[in-house]
GROMACS .gro file of C-alpha atoms in nm:
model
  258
    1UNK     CA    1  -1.835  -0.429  -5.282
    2UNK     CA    2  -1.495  -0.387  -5.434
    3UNK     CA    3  -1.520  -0.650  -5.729
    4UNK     CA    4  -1.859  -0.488  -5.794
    5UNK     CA    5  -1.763  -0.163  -5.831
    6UNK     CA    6  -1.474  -0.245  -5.995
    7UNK     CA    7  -1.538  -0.581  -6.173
    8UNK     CA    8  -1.629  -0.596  -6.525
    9UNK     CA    9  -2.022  -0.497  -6.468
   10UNK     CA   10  -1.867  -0.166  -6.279
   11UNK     CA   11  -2.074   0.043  -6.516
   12UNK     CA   12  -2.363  -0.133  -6.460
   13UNK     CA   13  -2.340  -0.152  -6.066
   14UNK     CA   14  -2.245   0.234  -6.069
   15UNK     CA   15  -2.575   0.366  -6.284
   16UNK     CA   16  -2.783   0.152  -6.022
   17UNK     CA   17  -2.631   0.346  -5.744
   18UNK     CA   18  -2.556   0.719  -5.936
   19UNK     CA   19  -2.970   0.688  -6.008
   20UNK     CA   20  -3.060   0.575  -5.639
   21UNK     CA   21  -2.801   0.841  -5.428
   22UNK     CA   22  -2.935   1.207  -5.414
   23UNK     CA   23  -2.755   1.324  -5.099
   24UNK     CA   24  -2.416   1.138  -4.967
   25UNK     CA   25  -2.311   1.202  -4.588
   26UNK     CA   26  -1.987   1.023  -4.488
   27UNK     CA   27  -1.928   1.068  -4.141
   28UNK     CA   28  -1.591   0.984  -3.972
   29UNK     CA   29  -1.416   1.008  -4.261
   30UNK     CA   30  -1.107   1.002  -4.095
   31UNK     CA   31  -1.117   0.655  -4.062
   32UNK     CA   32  -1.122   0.579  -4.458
   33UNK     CA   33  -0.888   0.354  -4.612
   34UNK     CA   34  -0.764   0.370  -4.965
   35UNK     CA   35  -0.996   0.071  -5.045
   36UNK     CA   36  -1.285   0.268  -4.979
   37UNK     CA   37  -1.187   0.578  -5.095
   38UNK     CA   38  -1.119   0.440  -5.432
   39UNK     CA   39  -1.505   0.306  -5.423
   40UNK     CA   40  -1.653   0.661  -5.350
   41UNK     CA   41  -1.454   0.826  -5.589
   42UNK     CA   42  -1.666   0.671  -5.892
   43UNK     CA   43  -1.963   0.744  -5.684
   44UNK     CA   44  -1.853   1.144  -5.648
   45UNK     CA   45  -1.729   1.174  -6.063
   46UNK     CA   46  -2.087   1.077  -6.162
   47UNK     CA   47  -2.239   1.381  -5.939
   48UNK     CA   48  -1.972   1.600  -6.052
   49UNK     CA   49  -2.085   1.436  -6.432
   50UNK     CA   50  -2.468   1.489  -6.380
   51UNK     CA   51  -2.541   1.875  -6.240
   52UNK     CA   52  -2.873   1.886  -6.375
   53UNK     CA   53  -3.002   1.694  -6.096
   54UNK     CA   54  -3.022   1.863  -5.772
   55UNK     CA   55  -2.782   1.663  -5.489
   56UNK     CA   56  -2.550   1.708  -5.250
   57UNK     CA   57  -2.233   1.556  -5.066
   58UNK     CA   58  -2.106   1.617  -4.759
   59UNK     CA   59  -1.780   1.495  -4.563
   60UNK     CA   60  -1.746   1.524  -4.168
   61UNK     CA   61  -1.439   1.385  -4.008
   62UNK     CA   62  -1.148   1.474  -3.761
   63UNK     CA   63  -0.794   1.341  -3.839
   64UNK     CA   64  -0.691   1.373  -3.471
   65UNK     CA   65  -0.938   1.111  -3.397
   66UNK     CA   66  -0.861   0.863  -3.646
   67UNK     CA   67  -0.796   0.525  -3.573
   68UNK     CA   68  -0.493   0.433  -3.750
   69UNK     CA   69  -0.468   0.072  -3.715
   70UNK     CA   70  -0.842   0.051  -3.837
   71UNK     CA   71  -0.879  -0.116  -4.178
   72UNK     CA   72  -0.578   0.083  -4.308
   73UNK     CA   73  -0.742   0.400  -4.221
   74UNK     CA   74  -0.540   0.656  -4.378
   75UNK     CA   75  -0.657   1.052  -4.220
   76UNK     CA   76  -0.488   1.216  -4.466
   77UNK     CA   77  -0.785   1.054  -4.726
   78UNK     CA   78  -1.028   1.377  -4.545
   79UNK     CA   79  -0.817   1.666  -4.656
   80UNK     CA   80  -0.745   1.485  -5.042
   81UNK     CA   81  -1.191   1.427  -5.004
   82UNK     CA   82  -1.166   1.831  -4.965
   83UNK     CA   83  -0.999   1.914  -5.214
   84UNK     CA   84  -1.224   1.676  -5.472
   85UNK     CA   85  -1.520   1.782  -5.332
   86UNK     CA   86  -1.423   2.143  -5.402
   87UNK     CA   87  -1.262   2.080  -5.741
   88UNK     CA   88  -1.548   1.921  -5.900
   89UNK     CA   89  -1.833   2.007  -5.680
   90UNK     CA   90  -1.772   2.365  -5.576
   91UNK     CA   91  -1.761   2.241  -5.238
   92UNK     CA   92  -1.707   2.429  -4.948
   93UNK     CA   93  -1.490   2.374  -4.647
   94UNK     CA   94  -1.623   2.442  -4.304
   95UNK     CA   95  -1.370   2.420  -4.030
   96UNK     CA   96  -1.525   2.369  -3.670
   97UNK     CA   97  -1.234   2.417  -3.430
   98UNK     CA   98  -1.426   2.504  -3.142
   99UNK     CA   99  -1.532   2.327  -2.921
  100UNK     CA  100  -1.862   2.316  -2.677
  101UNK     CA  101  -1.761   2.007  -2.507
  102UNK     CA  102  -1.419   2.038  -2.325
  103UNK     CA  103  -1.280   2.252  -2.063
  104UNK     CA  104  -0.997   2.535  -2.168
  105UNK     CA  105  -0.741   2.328  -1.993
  106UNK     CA  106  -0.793   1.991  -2.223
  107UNK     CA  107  -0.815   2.203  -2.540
  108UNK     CA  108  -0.493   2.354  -2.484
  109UNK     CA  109  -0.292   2.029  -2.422
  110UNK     CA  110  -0.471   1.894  -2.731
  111UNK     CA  111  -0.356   2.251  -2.884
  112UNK     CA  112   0.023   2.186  -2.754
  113UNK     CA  113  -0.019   1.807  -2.840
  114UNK     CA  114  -0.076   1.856  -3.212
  115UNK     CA  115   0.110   2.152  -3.315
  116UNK     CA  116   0.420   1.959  -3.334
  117UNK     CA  117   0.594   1.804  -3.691
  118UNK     CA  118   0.237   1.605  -3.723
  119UNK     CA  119   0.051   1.923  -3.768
  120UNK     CA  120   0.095   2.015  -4.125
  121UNK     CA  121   0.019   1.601  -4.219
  122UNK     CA  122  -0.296   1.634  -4.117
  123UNK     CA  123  -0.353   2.034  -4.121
  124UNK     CA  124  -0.448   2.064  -3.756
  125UNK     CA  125  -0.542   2.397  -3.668
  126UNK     CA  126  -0.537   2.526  -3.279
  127UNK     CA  127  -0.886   2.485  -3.167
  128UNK     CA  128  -1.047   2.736  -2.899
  129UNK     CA  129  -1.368   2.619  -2.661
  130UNK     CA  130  -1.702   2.779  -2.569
  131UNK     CA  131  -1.688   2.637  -2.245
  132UNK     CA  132  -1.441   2.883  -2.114
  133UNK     CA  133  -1.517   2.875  -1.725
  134UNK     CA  134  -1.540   2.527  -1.697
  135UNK     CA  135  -1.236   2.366  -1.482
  136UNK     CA  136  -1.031   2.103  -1.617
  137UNK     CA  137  -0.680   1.930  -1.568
  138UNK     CA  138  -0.487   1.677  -1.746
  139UNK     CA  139  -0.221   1.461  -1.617
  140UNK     CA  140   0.022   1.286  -1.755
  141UNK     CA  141   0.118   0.975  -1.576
  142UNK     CA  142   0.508   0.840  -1.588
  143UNK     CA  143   0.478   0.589  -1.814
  144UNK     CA  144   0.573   0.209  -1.711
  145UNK     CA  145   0.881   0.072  -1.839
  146UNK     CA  146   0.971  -0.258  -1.834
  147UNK     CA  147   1.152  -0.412  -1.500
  148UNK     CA  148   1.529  -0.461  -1.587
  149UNK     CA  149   1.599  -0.712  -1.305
  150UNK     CA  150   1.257  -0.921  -1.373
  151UNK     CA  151   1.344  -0.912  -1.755
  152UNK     CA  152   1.717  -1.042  -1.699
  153UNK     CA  153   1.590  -1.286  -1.399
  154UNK     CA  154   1.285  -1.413  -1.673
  155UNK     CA  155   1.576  -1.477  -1.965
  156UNK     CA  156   1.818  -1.666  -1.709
  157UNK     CA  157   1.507  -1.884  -1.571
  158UNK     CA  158   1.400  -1.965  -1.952
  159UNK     CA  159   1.760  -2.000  -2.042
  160UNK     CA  160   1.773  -2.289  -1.745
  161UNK     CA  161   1.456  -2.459  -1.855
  162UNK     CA  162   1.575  -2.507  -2.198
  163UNK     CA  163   1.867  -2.650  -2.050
  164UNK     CA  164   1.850  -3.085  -1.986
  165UNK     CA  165   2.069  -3.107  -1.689
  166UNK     CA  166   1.895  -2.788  -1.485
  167UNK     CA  167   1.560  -2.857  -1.337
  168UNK     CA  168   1.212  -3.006  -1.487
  169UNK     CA  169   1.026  -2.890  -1.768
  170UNK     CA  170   0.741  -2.647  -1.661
  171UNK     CA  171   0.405  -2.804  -1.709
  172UNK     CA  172   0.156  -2.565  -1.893
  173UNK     CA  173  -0.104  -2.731  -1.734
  174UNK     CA  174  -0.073  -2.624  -1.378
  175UNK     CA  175   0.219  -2.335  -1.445
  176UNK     CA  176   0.143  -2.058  -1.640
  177UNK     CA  177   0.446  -1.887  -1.877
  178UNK     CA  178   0.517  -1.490  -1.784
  179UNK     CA  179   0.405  -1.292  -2.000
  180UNK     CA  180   0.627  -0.898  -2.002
  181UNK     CA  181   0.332  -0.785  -2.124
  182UNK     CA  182   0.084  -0.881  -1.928
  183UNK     CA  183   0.321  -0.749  -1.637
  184UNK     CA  184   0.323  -0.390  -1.756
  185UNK     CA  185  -0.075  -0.444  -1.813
  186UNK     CA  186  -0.085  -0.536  -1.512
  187UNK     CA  187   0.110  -0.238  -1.335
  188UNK     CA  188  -0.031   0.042  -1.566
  189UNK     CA  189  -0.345  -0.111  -1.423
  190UNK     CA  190  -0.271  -0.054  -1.059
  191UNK     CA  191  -0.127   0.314  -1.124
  192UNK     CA  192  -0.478   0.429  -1.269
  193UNK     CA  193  -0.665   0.239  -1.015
  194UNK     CA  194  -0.476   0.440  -0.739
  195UNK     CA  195  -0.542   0.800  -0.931
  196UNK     CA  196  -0.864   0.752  -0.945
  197UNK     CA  197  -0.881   0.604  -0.562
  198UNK     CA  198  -0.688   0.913  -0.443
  199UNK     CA  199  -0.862   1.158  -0.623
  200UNK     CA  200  -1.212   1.030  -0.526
  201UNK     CA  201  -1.080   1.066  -0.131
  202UNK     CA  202  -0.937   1.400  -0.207
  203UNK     CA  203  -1.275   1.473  -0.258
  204UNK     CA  204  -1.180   1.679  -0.546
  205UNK     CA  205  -1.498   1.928  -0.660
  206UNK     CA  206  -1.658   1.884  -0.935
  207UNK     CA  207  -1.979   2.062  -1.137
  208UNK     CA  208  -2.180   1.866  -1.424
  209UNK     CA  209  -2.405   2.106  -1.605
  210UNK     CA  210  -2.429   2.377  -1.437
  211UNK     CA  211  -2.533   2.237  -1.104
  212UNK     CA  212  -2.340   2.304  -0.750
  213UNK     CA  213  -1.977   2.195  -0.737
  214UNK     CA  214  -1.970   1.844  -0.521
  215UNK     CA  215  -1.735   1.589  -0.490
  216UNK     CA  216  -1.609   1.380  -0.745
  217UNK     CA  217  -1.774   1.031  -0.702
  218UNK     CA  218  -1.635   0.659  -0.890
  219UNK     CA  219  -1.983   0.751  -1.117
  220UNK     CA  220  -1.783   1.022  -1.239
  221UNK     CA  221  -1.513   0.824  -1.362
  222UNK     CA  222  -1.489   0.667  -1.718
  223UNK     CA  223  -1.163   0.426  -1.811
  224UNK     CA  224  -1.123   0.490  -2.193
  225UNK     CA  225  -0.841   0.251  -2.327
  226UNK     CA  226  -0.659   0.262  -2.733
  227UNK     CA  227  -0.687  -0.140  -2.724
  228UNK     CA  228  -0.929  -0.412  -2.539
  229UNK     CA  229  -0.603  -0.634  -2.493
  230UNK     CA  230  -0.540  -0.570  -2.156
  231UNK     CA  231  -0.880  -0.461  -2.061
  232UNK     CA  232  -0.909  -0.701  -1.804
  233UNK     CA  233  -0.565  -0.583  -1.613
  234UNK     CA  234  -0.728  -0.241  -1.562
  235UNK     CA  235  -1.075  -0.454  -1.436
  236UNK     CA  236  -0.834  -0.655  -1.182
  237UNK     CA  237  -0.706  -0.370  -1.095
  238UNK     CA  238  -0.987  -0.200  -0.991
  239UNK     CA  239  -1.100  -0.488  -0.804
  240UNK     CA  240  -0.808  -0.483  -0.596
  241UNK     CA  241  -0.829  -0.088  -0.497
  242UNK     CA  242  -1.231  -0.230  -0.399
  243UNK     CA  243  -1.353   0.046  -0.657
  244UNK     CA  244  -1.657  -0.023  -0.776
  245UNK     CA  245  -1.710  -0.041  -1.173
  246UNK     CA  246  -1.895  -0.251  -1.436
  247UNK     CA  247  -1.684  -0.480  -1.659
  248UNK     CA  248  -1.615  -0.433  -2.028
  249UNK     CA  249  -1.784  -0.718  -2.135
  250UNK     CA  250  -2.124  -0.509  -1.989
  251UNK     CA  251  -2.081  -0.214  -2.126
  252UNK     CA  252  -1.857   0.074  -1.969
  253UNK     CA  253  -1.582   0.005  -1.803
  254UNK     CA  254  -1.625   0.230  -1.479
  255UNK     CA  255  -2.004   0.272  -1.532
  256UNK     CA  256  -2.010   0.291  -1.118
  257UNK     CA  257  -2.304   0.099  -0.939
  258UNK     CA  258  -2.283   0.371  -0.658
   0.00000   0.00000   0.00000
């Protein structure tokens, strides 16, 4: 798409499209790298060049939801897309900062979350809800550090396999190499598996759409994780608190038989 657009039959390739696009919708914008940004922008000059005909573009996107490591997503591309849509097409900004999905008590750590240094990069303003009865919590588990002792005991016992005179060579075929990583996978694993365990036996109450409160059930529960790396920690995990869940490779991770 990129030598096309910008290869020497550019002006060819770009009538085709200008003459075939009437409205333009880009949703999740906040996941738009400069690569693709520079390919709309030709796209956008030849509406803001041709106002006799009767189109229309429009932007959605949320910069607190992008996905940085995605294709050199860049957020701050949505708020620069503003301002050119509103420079050259009398666009029109229309914030939505409330919500009618989450309870009051998720909005404000999202609220306290954002307003920090990062708020002015990617002009976050506090959001309120409509769902202002709703009860909600959020936690904030310790986070899991590296073991000093295994880390120091892992270095000595590599140190002494490296050595000639100290013990055999491990055999990769029957012993498998420690990974740190896969430790702290491993042990972030069993520290959400055990939340969710207690609070399901706590019997905590819960109310989905407006029906009676009842206790929270493993049905309830969704696992949502930043990378699928270590997806399979949180799956052995889960196995080994005997809570029920449907793997990743199915579908949702704790989309509960029960």
């Amino acid at each position: 798409a990129w030598k096309l657009l910008r290869g020497p039959d550019r002006d060819w390739v770009q009538y085709k499209l200008d003459r075939r696009i009437e409205h333009l919708l880009l949703d999740e914008f906040q996941d738009t790298s400069p690569t693709q940004w520079s390919l709309l922008l030709p796209i956008l000059d030849n509406m803001a060049d041709d106002r006799e005909r009767p189109r229309s573009a429009f932007v959605v996107g949320d910069p607190k939801q992008s996905i940085y490591g995605f294709r050199r997503a860049n957020p701050e591309l949505l708020a620069r897309a503003g301002e050119h849509l509103r420079d050259h097409l009398d666009g029109t900004a229309m914030e939505l900062n409330k919500s009618r999905r989450s309870a009051p008590a998720v909005i404000a750590f999202v609220n306290a979350l954002f307003s920090g240094d990062d708020a002015t990069t990617i002009g976050f303003e506090p959001h309120e809800t409509w769902r202002t009865k709703d009860w909600g919590a959020v936690e904030v588990l310790p986070r899991v550090l590296p073991d000093a002792d295994a880390l120091a005991a892992a270095a000595a016992e590599k140190l002494a396999r490296k050595s000639l005179i100290v013990g055999p060579l491990r055999d990769p075929l029957t012993e498998a190499l420690e990974d740190e990583e896969e430790s702290l996978a491993a042990r972030e694993g069993a520290q959400v598996a055990a939340r969710i365990r207690a609070l399901v036996e706590a019997r905590l109450p819960v109310a989905v759409d407006g029906q009676p409160p009842r206790a929270l059930g493993y049905a309830d529960v969704m696992i949502l994780a930043r990378e699928r790396t270590h997806l399979r920690a949180i799956e052995q995990a889960l196995a080994a608190a005997r809570i029920p869940f449907v793997g990743s490779a199915r579908g949702g991770l704790l989309d509960t038989l029960l």
